[in-house]
Structures are given as C-alpha cells and as structure tokens.
Tab-separated table of C-alpha atoms in Angstrom:
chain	number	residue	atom	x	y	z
A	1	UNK	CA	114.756	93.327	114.315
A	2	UNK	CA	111.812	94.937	115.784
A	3	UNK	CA	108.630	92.962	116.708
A	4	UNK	CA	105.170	93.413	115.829
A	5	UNK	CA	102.687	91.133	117.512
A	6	UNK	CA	99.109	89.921	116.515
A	7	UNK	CA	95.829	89.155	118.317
A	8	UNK	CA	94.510	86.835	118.246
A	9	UNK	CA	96.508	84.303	116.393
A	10	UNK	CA	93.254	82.526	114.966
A	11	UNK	CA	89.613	83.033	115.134
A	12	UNK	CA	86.536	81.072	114.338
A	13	UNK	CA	83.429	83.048	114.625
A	14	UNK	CA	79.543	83.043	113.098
A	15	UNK	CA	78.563	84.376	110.467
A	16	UNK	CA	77.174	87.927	110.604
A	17	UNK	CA	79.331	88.689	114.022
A	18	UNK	CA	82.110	91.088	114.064
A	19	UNK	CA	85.713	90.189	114.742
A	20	UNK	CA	88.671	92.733	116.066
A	21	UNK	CA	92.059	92.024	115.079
A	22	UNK	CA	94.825	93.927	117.090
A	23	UNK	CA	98.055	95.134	115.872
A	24	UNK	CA	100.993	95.838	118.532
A	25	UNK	CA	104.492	96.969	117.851
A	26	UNK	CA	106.203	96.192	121.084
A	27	UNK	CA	109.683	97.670	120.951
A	28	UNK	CA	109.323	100.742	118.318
A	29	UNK	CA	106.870	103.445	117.685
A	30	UNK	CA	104.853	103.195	113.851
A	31	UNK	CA	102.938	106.266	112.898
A	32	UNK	CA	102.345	103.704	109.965
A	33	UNK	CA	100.771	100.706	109.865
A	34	UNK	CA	99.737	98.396	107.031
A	35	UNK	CA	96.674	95.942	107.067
A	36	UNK	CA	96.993	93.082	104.102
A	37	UNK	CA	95.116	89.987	103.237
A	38	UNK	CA	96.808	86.582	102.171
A	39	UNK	CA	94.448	83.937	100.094
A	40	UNK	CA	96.449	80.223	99.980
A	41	UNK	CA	99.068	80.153	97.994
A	42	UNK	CA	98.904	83.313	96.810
A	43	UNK	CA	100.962	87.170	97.635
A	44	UNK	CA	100.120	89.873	100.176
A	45	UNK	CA	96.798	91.981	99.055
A	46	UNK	CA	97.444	95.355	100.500
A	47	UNK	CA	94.142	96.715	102.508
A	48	UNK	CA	94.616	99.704	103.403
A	49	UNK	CA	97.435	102.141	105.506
A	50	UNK	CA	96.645	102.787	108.989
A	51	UNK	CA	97.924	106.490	110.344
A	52	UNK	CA	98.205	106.922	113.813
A	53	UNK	CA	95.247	110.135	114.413
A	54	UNK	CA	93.752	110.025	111.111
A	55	UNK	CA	91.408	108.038	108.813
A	56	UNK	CA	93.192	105.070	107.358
A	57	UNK	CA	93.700	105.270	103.548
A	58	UNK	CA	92.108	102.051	101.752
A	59	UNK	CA	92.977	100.084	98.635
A	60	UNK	CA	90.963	100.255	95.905
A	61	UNK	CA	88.291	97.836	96.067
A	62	UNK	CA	87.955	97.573	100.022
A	63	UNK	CA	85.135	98.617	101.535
A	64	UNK	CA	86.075	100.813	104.425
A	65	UNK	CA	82.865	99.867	106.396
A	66	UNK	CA	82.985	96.407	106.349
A	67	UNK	CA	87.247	96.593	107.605
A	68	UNK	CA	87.069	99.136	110.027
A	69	UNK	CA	90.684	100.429	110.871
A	70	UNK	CA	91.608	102.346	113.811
A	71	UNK	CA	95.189	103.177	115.263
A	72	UNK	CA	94.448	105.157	118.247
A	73	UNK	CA	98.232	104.987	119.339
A	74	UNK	CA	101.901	104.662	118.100
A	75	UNK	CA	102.099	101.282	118.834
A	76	UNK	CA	98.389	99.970	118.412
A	77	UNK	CA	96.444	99.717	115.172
A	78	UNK	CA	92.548	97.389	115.138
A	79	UNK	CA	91.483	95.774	112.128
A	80	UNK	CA	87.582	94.811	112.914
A	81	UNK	CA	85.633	92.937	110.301
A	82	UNK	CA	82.045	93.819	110.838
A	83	UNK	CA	79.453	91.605	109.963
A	84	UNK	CA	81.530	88.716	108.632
A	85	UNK	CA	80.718	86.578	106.655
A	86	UNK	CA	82.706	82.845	104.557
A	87	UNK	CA	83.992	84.718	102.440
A	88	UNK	CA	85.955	87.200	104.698
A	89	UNK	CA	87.242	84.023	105.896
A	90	UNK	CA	91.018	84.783	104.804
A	91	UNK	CA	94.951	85.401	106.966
A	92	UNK	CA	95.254	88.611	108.247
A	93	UNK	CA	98.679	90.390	108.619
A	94	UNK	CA	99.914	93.651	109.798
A	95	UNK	CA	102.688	95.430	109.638
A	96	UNK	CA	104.407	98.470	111.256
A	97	UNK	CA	106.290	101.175	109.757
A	98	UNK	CA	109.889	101.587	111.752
A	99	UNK	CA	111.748	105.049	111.420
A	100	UNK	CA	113.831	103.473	108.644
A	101	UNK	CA	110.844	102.600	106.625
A	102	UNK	CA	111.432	99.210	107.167
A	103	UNK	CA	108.236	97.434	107.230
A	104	UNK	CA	107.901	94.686	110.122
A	105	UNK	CA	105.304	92.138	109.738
A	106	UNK	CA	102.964	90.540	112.353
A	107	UNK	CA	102.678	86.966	112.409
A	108	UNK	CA	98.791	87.177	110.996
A	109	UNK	CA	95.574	86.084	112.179
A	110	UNK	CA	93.535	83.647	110.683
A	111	UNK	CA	90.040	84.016	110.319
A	112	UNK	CA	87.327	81.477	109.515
A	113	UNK	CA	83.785	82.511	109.392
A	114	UNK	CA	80.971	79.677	109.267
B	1	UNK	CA	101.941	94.825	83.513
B	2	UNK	CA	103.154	94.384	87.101
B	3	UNK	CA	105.809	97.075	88.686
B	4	UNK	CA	107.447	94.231	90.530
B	5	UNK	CA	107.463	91.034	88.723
B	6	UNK	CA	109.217	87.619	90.312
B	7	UNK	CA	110.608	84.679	89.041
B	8	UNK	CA	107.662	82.499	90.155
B	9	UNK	CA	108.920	79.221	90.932
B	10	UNK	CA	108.386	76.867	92.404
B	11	UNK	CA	112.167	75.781	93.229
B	12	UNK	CA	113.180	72.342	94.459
B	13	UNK	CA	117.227	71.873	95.400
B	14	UNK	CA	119.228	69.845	96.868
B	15	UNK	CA	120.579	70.655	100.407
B	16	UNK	CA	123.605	72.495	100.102
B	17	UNK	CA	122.770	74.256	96.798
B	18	UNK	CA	123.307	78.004	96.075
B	19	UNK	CA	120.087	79.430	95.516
B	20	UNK	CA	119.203	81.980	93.123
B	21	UNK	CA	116.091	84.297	93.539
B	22	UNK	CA	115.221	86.980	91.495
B	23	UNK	CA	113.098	90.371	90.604
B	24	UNK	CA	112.473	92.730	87.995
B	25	UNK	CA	110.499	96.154	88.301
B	26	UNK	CA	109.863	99.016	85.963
B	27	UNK	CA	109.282	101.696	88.664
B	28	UNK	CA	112.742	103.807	88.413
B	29	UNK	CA	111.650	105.937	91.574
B	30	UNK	CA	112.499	102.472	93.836
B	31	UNK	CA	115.371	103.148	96.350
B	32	UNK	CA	114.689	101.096	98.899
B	33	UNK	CA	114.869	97.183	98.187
B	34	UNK	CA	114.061	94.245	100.445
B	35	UNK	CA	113.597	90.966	100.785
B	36	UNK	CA	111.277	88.608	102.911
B	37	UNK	CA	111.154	84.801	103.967
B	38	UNK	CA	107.186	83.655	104.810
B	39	UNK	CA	106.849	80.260	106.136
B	40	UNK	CA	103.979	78.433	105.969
B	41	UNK	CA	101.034	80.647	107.616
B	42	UNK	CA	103.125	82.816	109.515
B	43	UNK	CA	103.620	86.302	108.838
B	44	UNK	CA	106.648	87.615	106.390
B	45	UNK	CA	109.874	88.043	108.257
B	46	UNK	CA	112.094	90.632	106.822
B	47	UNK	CA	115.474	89.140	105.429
B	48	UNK	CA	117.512	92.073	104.222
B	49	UNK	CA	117.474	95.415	102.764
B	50	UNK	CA	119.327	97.593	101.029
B	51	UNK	CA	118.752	101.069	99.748
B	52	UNK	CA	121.130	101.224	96.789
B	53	UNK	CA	122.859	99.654	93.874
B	54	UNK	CA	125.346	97.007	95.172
B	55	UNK	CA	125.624	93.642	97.003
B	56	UNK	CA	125.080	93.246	100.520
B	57	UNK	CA	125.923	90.320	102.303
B	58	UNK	CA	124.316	88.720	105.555
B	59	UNK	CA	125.664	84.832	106.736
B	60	UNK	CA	125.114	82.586	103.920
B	61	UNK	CA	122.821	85.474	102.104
B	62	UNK	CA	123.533	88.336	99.421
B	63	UNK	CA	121.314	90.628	98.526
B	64	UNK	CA	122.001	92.363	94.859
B	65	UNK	CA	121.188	95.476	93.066
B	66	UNK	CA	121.422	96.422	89.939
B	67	UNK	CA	119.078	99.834	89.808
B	68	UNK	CA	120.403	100.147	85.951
B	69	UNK	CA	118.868	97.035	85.109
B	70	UNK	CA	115.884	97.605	87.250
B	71	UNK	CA	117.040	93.858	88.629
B	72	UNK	CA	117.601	92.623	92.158
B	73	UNK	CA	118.639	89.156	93.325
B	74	UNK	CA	118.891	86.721	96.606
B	75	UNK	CA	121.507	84.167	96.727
B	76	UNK	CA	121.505	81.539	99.281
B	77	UNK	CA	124.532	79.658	99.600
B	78	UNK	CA	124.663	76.265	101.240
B	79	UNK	CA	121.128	76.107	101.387
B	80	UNK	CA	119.695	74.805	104.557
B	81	UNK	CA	115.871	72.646	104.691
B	82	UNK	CA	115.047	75.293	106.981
B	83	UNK	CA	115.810	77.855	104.134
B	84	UNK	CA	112.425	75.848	102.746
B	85	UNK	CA	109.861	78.956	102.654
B	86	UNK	CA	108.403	81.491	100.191
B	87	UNK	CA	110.747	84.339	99.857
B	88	UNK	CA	109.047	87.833	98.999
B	89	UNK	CA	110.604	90.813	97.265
B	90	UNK	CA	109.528	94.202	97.979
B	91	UNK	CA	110.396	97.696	96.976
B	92	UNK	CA	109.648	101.441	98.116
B	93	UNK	CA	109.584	104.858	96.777
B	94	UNK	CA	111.212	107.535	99.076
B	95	UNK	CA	107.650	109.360	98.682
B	96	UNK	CA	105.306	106.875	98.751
B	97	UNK	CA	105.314	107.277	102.542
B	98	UNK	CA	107.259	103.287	103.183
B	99	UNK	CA	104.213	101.548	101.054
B	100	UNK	CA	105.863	98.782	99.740
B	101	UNK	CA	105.452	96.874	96.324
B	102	UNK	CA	105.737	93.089	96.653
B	103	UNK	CA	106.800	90.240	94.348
B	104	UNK	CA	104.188	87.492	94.265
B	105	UNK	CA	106.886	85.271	95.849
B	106	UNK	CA	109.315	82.127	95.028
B	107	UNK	CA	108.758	79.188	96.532
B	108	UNK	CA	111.656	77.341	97.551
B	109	UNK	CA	111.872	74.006	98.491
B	110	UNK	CA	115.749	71.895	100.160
B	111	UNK	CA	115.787	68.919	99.973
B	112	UNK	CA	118.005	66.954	102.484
C-alpha cells in the first residue's frame, strides 16, 4: 500500500507557541489530503481537506486561523496550530488521497500543550 | 441519526475465533466501502476495500457488501492477538471528491 509519513511523531510545546505538523506521501502523488483529530477512545474528527494550490476546505466548527493548512505540493501538506493552547492538546493524523480514492493514513502526531 | 453507524463493541474472543464486524449506513450514494485496523495511537491502516456489492476476500479476511441492505461486514477467521485493534469502517460517495464517512469503530480484543 502506499505510505504517508508524519512529522514529528510527538510534540510537547508551551502554551501560546505555535506547532507545524508535516504531512508527506512518499511513494504517490495526493492532490488531496485530509487533516483529522482523534480524542482517547474515541473516532476520527474530520478537520478540514487540504487541496494541493488552493485554500483548504474546513469542517464545520474549526477555526481556520487557529489550524492553518497549507499543501504547497503533491506530496506535502502542513497542519500548524497557532497559538496553542491544553486544550489543542489532542493526536493528529493525516491522510492522502491516492488516484483510486483510497485514503492512506499517516501514523499521527501527538500533541501536548502545557 | 448517523450516515454510518457501527456495531460499537467492545469485543473480547478467544484466539482462534471468527470474528464478526459490522456497519450500517443510510447514504444510498456510497460506492466505495472500506475498512481500517487502528492500533493503539498509531494512525489507521487501511485493511480492504471494495467498491461494490459482493464479498471480497484477503488471507484470513472477507470483506462483505450488501448495498441493498445498506449493510457491510468484516470477518476474521482464526483470529490472531495481533488482530487485537480498533477496526474502522468507512465509506465514499463517487462525488464527494474521496471524503470518507467513518464508523466510530469496534474494538476488538483475542485473547490467547
């Protein structure tokens, strides 16, 4: 299957600092990408889609200028947090859009904000 | 109500069980059908897919479709401890541009 890498795996970082997540696929090209949020124990929260050369499309709900979203390339996509704070604290995963429109997941970030 | 609701869970077995895993959804525009295994803070790994009504069989998994029923299914067979995860359906629309609906997931637990 194809392979979509996250970075960093985990973060720890102050509150009221900004944190960049990257999204890579490394052996296919995604025009698409998907940003979701995972609480413990509980399902994927879709974000928002990420479109290679355009604005990224948010969820309801999700304010688009505290998750910043760019995907400046076919194989890159950014998710930066801005001005974090606990209760951002959440897992992070992306996914990438193959020509099949099979989704490929990332294998998240974790974030902790103190 | 949901468009994708799934048997919740949790599910506890006994190594070498047949699993069964299962989904419902009310959106008839769904073609595309999949299903994903999530371990424990790692990132959903796709398990199989199909894009129309039928079984389709991978190893000791089958993936089923029944689009007249608006009801798909997982079976494990000989169930493994490493088969222990959370196992996610998801569907698409052909126009919804490969935005996926998810299940809220099925915990499965083998025990050896």
């Amino acid at each position: 299957g194809a392979v979509v890498s996250q970075h960093p795996s985990w973060v720890i970082c102050k509150s009221g600092t900004s944190v960049k997540i990257e999204c890579r696929s490394l052996d296919f090209q995604a025009t698409t990408m998907f940003w979701y949020r995972q609480f413990p124990k509980q399902s994927l929260m879709l974000m928002a889609t990420s479109n290679e050369g355009s604005k990224a499309t948010y969820e309801q709900g999700v304010e688009k200028d505290k998750f910043l979203i760019n995907h400046a390339s076919l194989t890159l996509s950014t998710l930066t947090v801005t001005s974090a704070h606990p209760e951002d604290s959440s897992f992070y995963i992306c996914s990438a859009l193959d020509t099949d429109s099979l989704q490929f997941f990332g294998p998240g970030t974790r974030l902790t904000v103190l | 109500q949901k468009e994708v609701e799934q048997d919740p869970g949790p599910l506890s077995v006994p190594e070498g069980a047949i699993v069964s895993l299962n989904c419902t959804y009310s959106n008839s525009a769904f073609q595309y059908f999949m299903w994903y295994r999530q371990y424990s803070r790692k990132g959903p790994e796709l398990l199989m897919y199909t894009y129309s009504s039928g079984n389709k069989e991978d190893g000791r998994f089958t993936a089923q479709v029944d689009k007249s029923s608006k009801y798909i299914s997982l079976f494990i067979r000989d169930s493994q401890p490493s088969d222990s995860a959370t196992y996610l359906c998801a569907m698409s629309a052909i126009t919804n541009a490969g935005k996926s609906t998810f299940g809220d997931g099925t915990t499965l637990t083998v025990k050896p």
